Coordinates of C-alpha atoms in Angstrom, one line a residue:
M7 CA 87.9 124.0 76.3
P8 CA 88.9 120.3 75.7
P9 CA 87.7 117.7 78.2
P10 CA 90.1 116.6 80.9
P11 CA 92.4 113.7 80.0
L12 CA 90.9 110.2 80.3
L13 CA 92.2 107.8 82.9
T14 CA 91.0 104.2 82.2
R15 CA 90.2 101.9 85.1
R16 CA 93.5 100.1 84.4
A17 CA 95.4 103.4 84.5
L18 CA 93.6 104.2 87.8
N19 CA 94.5 100.7 89.1
R20 CA 98.2 101.2 88.4
A21 CA 98.3 104.7 89.8
T22 CA 96.7 103.7 93.1
L23 CA 98.8 100.5 93.3
A24 CA 101.9 102.8 93.0
R25 CA 100.7 105.0 95.9
Q26 CA 99.9 101.9 98.0
L27 CA 103.4 100.5 97.5
L28 CA 101.9 97.4 95.7
L29 CA 103.7 97.6 92.4
A30 CA 107.0 96.7 94.1
R31 CA 108.0 96.2 97.7
E32 CA 110.0 99.2 99.0
R33 CA 112.8 99.5 101.5
A34 CA 111.2 101.7 104.2
G35 CA 110.5 101.5 107.9
P36 CA 107.0 101.3 109.3
V37 CA 106.7 104.9 110.3
R38 CA 107.7 106.2 106.9
A39 CA 105.5 103.7 105.1
L40 CA 102.5 104.6 107.2
E41 CA 103.0 108.3 106.5
R42 CA 103.0 107.5 102.8
L43 CA 99.9 105.4 103.1
L44 CA 98.3 107.9 105.6
C45 CA 96.9 105.1 107.7
L46 CA 95.8 101.4 107.7
Q47 CA 92.5 100.1 109.0
A48 CA 93.1 98.3 112.2
Q49 CA 89.8 97.0 113.6
L50 CA 91.8 93.8 114.1
A51 CA 95.4 93.9 115.3
R52 CA 96.9 91.5 112.7
P53 CA 95.9 93.0 109.3
P54 CA 98.2 96.1 109.4
F55 CA 101.1 93.7 109.9
L56 CA 100.0 91.8 106.8
A57 CA 99.5 95.0 104.9
L58 CA 103.1 96.2 105.6
W59 CA 104.5 92.8 104.8
A60 CA 102.8 93.0 101.4
R61 CA 104.3 96.4 100.8
L62 CA 107.8 96.5 102.4
D63 CA 111.0 94.7 101.6
G64 CA 112.3 92.8 104.6
F65 CA 109.5 93.8 106.9
A66 CA 109.4 92.0 110.3
P67 CA 106.6 92.2 112.9
A68 CA 109.1 93.4 115.5
D69 CA 109.7 96.5 113.3
L70 CA 106.2 97.6 113.9
S71 CA 105.9 96.5 117.5
R72 CA 109.1 98.5 118.4
A73 CA 107.7 101.6 116.7
A74 CA 104.4 101.2 118.6
L75 CA 106.2 100.7 122.0
A76 CA 108.3 103.7 121.2
R77 CA 105.1 105.7 120.7
E78 CA 106.1 106.5 117.0
V79 CA 103.1 104.5 115.7
V80 CA 99.6 104.5 117.2
R81 CA 96.4 102.5 116.9
A82 CA 93.6 105.0 117.3
P83 CA 90.1 106.0 116.2
F84 CA 90.8 108.1 113.2
L85 CA 89.0 108.3 109.8
R86 CA 85.2 107.7 110.2
G87 CA 85.9 107.0 113.9
T88 CA 87.3 103.6 112.9
L89 CA 90.5 102.2 114.5
H90 CA 93.5 102.9 112.2
L91 CA 97.2 102.5 112.5
L92 CA 99.1 105.7 111.7
S93 CA 102.2 107.6 112.7
A94 CA 102.0 109.5 116.0
R95 CA 103.0 112.6 114.1
D96 CA 100.0 112.3 111.7
L97 CA 97.5 111.7 114.5
L98 CA 98.6 114.9 116.2
R99 CA 98.7 117.0 113.0
L100 CA 95.5 115.7 111.4
R101 CA 93.1 114.7 114.3
A102 CA 91.5 118.2 114.3
A103 CA 90.9 117.9 110.5
V104 CA 89.1 114.6 111.1
A105 CA 87.1 115.8 114.1
P106 CA 84.2 117.6 112.2
S107 CA 83.3 114.4 110.3
L108 CA 83.0 112.5 113.6
E109 CA 80.0 114.5 114.9
P110 CA 77.5 113.4 112.3
A111 CA 78.9 109.8 112.6
L112 CA 78.4 109.9 116.3
R113 CA 74.8 111.2 115.9
A114 CA 74.0 108.6 113.4
A115 CA 75.3 105.8 115.7
A116 CA 73.9 107.1 119.0
G117 CA 70.8 109.0 117.9
R118 CA 68.6 110.4 120.7
K119 CA 70.5 108.6 123.4
L120 CA 73.0 111.4 123.2
E121 CA 70.4 113.5 125.0
T122 CA 71.1 111.5 128.1
L123 CA 74.6 112.9 128.2
D124 CA 76.3 116.0 129.5
R125 CA 78.9 115.7 126.9
P126 CA 81.4 118.4 128.0
A127 CA 81.3 117.0 131.6
L128 CA 81.6 113.5 130.3
E129 CA 84.6 114.3 128.1
R130 CA 86.4 116.1 130.9
A131 CA 85.8 113.2 133.2
A132 CA 87.0 110.7 130.7
R133 CA 90.2 112.7 130.1
G134 CA 90.8 112.7 133.9
W135 CA 90.2 109.0 134.3
L136 CA 92.6 108.3 131.4
A137 CA 95.2 110.6 132.8
E138 CA 95.2 108.4 135.9
A139 CA 95.8 105.3 133.9
P140 CA 94.9 103.7 130.6
R141 CA 91.6 101.9 130.8
T142 CA 89.5 99.6 128.7
F143 CA 86.1 100.8 127.6
D144 CA 84.5 98.3 130.1
A145 CA 86.3 100.1 132.8
L146 CA 85.3 103.5 131.5
R147 CA 81.6 102.5 131.3
A148 CA 81.8 101.4 135.0
R149 CA 83.1 104.9 135.8
V150 CA 80.4 106.6 133.7
A151 CA 77.7 104.5 135.4
E152 CA 78.9 105.7 138.8
R153 CA 79.5 109.3 137.9
F154 CA 76.6 109.9 135.5
P155 CA 73.8 107.5 136.6
G156 CA 71.3 108.7 134.0
A157 CA 73.6 108.3 131.0
D158 CA 73.1 105.7 128.3
L159 CA 76.3 103.7 128.5
H160 CA 76.5 102.8 124.8
A161 CA 76.0 106.5 123.8
A162 CA 78.6 107.5 126.4
S163 CA 81.2 105.1 125.0
L164 CA 80.6 106.5 121.5
A165 CA 80.8 110.1 122.7
V166 CA 84.2 109.4 124.4
R167 CA 85.5 107.5 121.4
Y168 CA 84.5 110.2 118.9
G169 CA 85.0 113.2 121.1
V170 CA 88.3 112.6 122.9
P171 CA 91.5 111.9 121.0
L172 CA 92.5 108.4 122.0
V173 CA 95.1 105.8 121.4
Q174 CA 95.2 102.1 122.2
V175 CA 98.1 101.0 124.4
P176 CA 100.4 98.4 122.9
E177 CA 101.7 95.5 124.8
A178 CA 105.1 93.8 124.1
A179 CA 103.6 90.3 124.9
A180 CA 100.7 90.6 122.5
P181 CA 101.2 88.5 119.4
W182 CA 100.3 91.3 117.0
G183 CA 101.2 94.3 119.2
W184 CA 97.8 94.9 120.9
P185 CA 95.7 92.5 123.0
G186 CA 92.1 91.8 122.0
A187 CA 90.7 94.0 124.8
A188 CA 93.3 96.8 124.7
S189 CA 93.3 99.7 127.1
F190 CA 92.9 103.3 125.8
A191 CA 94.9 106.3 126.8
D192 CA 94.4 110.0 126.1
A193 CA 96.4 110.6 122.9
E194 CA 97.9 113.9 123.9
G195 CA 99.0 112.7 127.3
W196 CA 100.3 109.4 125.9
L197 CA 102.3 111.3 123.2
G198 CA 103.3 114.2 125.4
R199 CA 102.1 116.8 122.8
A200 CA 98.8 118.5 121.9
C201 CA 96.9 117.9 118.6
D202 CA 97.3 120.7 116.1
P203 CA 94.1 122.7 116.6
A204 CA 94.5 124.5 113.2
A205 CA 94.6 121.3 111.0
A206 CA 92.3 122.0 108.0
P207 CA 90.4 119.5 105.8
Q208 CA 92.7 120.5 102.9
A209 CA 95.7 119.0 104.7
L210 CA 93.8 115.7 105.1
L211 CA 92.6 115.7 101.5
R212 CA 96.1 116.3 100.1
R213 CA 97.4 113.3 102.1
A214 CA 94.5 111.2 101.0
L215 CA 95.2 111.9 97.3
A216 CA 98.8 111.0 97.8
A217 CA 97.7 107.7 99.3
V218 CA 94.7 106.6 97.2
G219 CA 94.4 109.0 94.2
P220 CA 93.4 109.8 91.6
A221 CA 90.0 110.2 93.1
S222 CA 86.5 111.7 92.7
A223 CA 85.0 113.8 95.4
A224 CA 82.8 110.8 96.3
D225 CA 85.9 108.6 96.6
L226 CA 87.6 111.1 99.0
A227 CA 84.4 111.4 101.1
T228 CA 84.3 107.6 101.3
F229 CA 87.9 107.3 102.4
T230 CA 88.1 110.3 104.8
G231 CA 84.5 110.6 106.0
L232 CA 84.7 114.3 105.4
G233 CA 81.7 116.2 104.1
A234 CA 81.7 119.1 101.6
V235 CA 84.7 117.6 99.9
R236 CA 84.2 119.6 96.6
E237 CA 84.3 122.9 98.5
A238 CA 87.4 121.8 100.4
L239 CA 89.2 120.8 97.3
E240 CA 88.8 124.3 95.9
G241 CA 91.0 125.4 98.8
L242 CA 93.9 123.3 97.6
G243 CA 94.5 125.7 94.8
A244 CA 97.4 125.1 92.5
G245 CA 99.1 121.7 92.4
L246 CA 96.0 119.8 91.4
R247 CA 95.2 118.1 88.0
T248 CA 91.8 117.2 86.8
F249 CA 91.0 114.0 84.9
R250 CA 87.9 112.0 83.9
D251 CA 87.2 108.3 84.2
E252 CA 85.5 106.0 81.7
D253 CA 82.0 107.0 83.0
G254 CA 82.8 110.7 82.6
R255 CA 83.2 111.5 86.3
E256 CA 85.7 114.1 87.3
L257 CA 88.8 113.0 89.1
V258 CA 91.4 115.1 90.8
D259 CA 95.0 114.3 91.7
L260 CA 98.1 115.9 92.9
A261 CA 100.1 117.1 89.9
E262 CA 103.3 115.5 91.1
A263 CA 101.9 112.2 92.1
P264 CA 102.9 109.0 90.3
R265 CA 100.7 107.8 87.4
P266 CA 102.7 105.0 85.8
P267 CA 101.8 103.6 82.4
E268 CA 98.8 101.3 82.5
D269 CA 100.8 98.4 81.0
V270 CA 103.3 98.3 83.8
A271 CA 103.4 94.8 85.4
A272 CA 101.7 94.3 88.8
P273 CA 102.9 91.4 90.9
V274 CA 100.6 89.0 92.8
R275 CA 99.9 90.1 96.4
F276 CA 98.1 88.7 99.3
L277 CA 96.1 91.3 101.3
G278 CA 94.8 90.9 104.9
E279 CA 91.3 91.7 106.1
F280 CA 90.1 95.3 105.8
D281 CA 92.9 96.3 103.5
A282 CA 92.7 100.0 102.6
L283 CA 92.9 99.1 98.9
L284 CA 89.4 97.7 99.0
L285 CA 87.8 100.5 101.1
A286 CA 89.2 103.8 99.9
H287 CA 86.9 104.5 96.9
A288 CA 83.2 104.9 96.3
D289 CA 83.7 103.3 92.9
R290 CA 85.9 100.3 93.5
R291 CA 85.9 98.9 90.0
R292 CA 89.6 99.9 89.5
F293 CA 90.4 96.9 91.7
I294 CA 87.4 94.5 91.9
D295 CA 84.5 93.5 89.6
D296 CA 81.1 94.4 90.9
A297 CA 80.1 90.7 90.7
H298 CA 83.0 89.8 93.0
R299 CA 82.6 92.5 95.5
P300 CA 79.9 90.7 97.7
L301 CA 82.4 87.8 98.0
V302 CA 84.9 90.0 99.7
V303 CA 82.9 92.7 101.4
T304 CA 80.1 91.0 103.4
N305 CA 76.7 92.4 104.4
N306 CA 77.8 92.8 108.0
G307 CA 80.7 95.0 107.1
L308 CA 83.5 92.4 107.2
V309 CA 86.2 92.6 104.5
R310 CA 87.8 89.3 103.8
A311 CA 91.5 88.6 103.1
C312 CA 92.0 88.5 99.4
F313 CA 94.7 88.3 96.7
L314 CA 95.6 90.3 93.6
V315 CA 96.5 89.0 90.2
D316 CA 97.5 91.6 87.6
G317 CA 96.5 94.3 90.2
R318 CA 92.9 93.1 90.6
V319 CA 91.1 91.1 93.3
A320 CA 91.1 87.5 91.9
G321 CA 89.9 85.6 95.0
T322 CA 90.1 85.2 98.8
W323 CA 92.4 83.3 101.1
R324 CA 92.3 81.8 104.6
T325 CA 94.5 79.6 106.8
E326 CA 93.8 76.1 108.1
R327 CA 95.7 74.5 111.0
G328 CA 96.3 70.8 110.9
R329 CA 98.5 68.2 112.7
R330 CA 101.3 68.7 110.1
G331 CA 101.3 72.5 110.2
T332 CA 99.4 75.5 108.7
A333 CA 98.0 75.6 105.2
L334 CA 97.1 78.7 103.2
V335 CA 94.0 78.0 101.2
V336 CA 93.6 80.0 98.0
E337 CA 90.0 80.4 96.7
P338 CA 90.1 82.0 93.3
F339 CA 87.0 83.4 91.6
A340 CA 88.0 81.9 88.3
A341 CA 90.5 79.4 87.0
L342 CA 94.1 80.7 87.3
D343 CA 96.7 80.3 84.6
G344 CA 99.9 78.4 85.4
A345 CA 102.1 81.5 85.9
A346 CA 99.6 83.0 88.4
R347 CA 99.5 79.7 90.3
L348 CA 103.2 79.5 90.5
A349 CA 103.6 83.1 91.6
L350 CA 100.8 82.8 94.2
G351 CA 102.3 79.5 95.5
A352 CA 105.7 81.2 96.1
E353 CA 104.1 84.3 97.6
G354 CA 101.8 82.2 99.8
E355 CA 104.6 80.2 101.2
A356 CA 106.4 83.4 102.1
L357 CA 103.2 84.7 103.7
L358 CA 102.9 81.6 105.8
R359 CA 106.5 81.8 107.0
F360 CA 105.8 85.4 108.0
M361 CA 102.6 84.5 109.9
E362 CA 103.7 81.2 111.3
P363 CA 107.5 81.2 111.5
G364 CA 107.6 78.2 113.9
A365 CA 105.4 76.0 111.9
R366 CA 106.9 72.7 110.6
V367 CA 105.1 72.7 107.3
H368 CA 104.0 75.7 105.1
D369 CA 101.5 74.4 102.6
V370 CA 99.6 76.4 99.9
R371 CA 96.5 74.7 98.5
F372 CA 94.3 75.9 95.7
A373 CA 90.5 75.4 96.0
R374 CA 88.2 75.1 93.1
P375 CA 87.0 78.5 91.6
N376 CA 84.6 80.1 94.0
A377 CA 82.7 82.7 91.9
A378 CA 79.5 81.8 93.7
G379 CA 81.0 82.7 97.1
R380 CA 80.7 79.2 98.5
R381 CA 82.8 78.3 101.6

């Protein structure tokens, strides 16, 4: 039997950029876009807005805020127990598929402190408190301390976060849709519908492949947090294609998913912190050189805002406020050619207008190449 077809790193780059709506901005609303992307990491409130701006033609922050206030989009603990932005439909139909992966994550985070908890009673109590009114986790911990005096409060917080389907409550007055200390609500009560209890891991893996494929089993485990990915993939049956990468690893993909030619042009793009493009694969070389990865993904788990040139991470960016206005500082890893600088300058000005529409001056500045990671 001949070996599976080869997909070079550049071919993988272009295929995933196509899934991530980063080969060309598309005309789509935020709900439709999120369902194509599956979800966006949302530890901070602003980055999902930047992610959709980079991917959608004509996107405005009010589009996403309206969808959140209408309860069509939610910010919720989802993959790996991390806050994500996704459609309400997807949270309800996929939360049960995510749930088995959250138990080992909870045990790893809380350890033996879980033994201080009566978890079924705690989860019932938390649902009751959240049914009364949305609450911050500080408020929930105060209730736990009163009702369960022997419970470790940190472990209790984690048990509620991982065990109860939750959503953060948006606020119209918050600059990026959600305040820094947002209140949580029970997801099923907030949305008026129950989570699908029959959601299987195969449903989640199919959506993950559509969003970040082609992928290895290790890539899919990294993105979704699921265990036993190889076995679950076997349950997908027909409709999968098998490939190999430059290192001989097996990759799988949906047969009908886009895999554009590797010589297709990729525009410059600015990505916000924690962009899914940088976090979705165990092997991230399709987008970033190993030498540059520590400059973007820090030891304490932060993922810096970065920019793409020819589809690859070519540096980081930040903003600086001054008396004259806001400047976007571009910090490349290596010298940029003239065409890339011009494109980044135009894209950077557009990004500043999006982030700071009332600023008097929108200035893009290029720092010296920063391959050593200096600030």
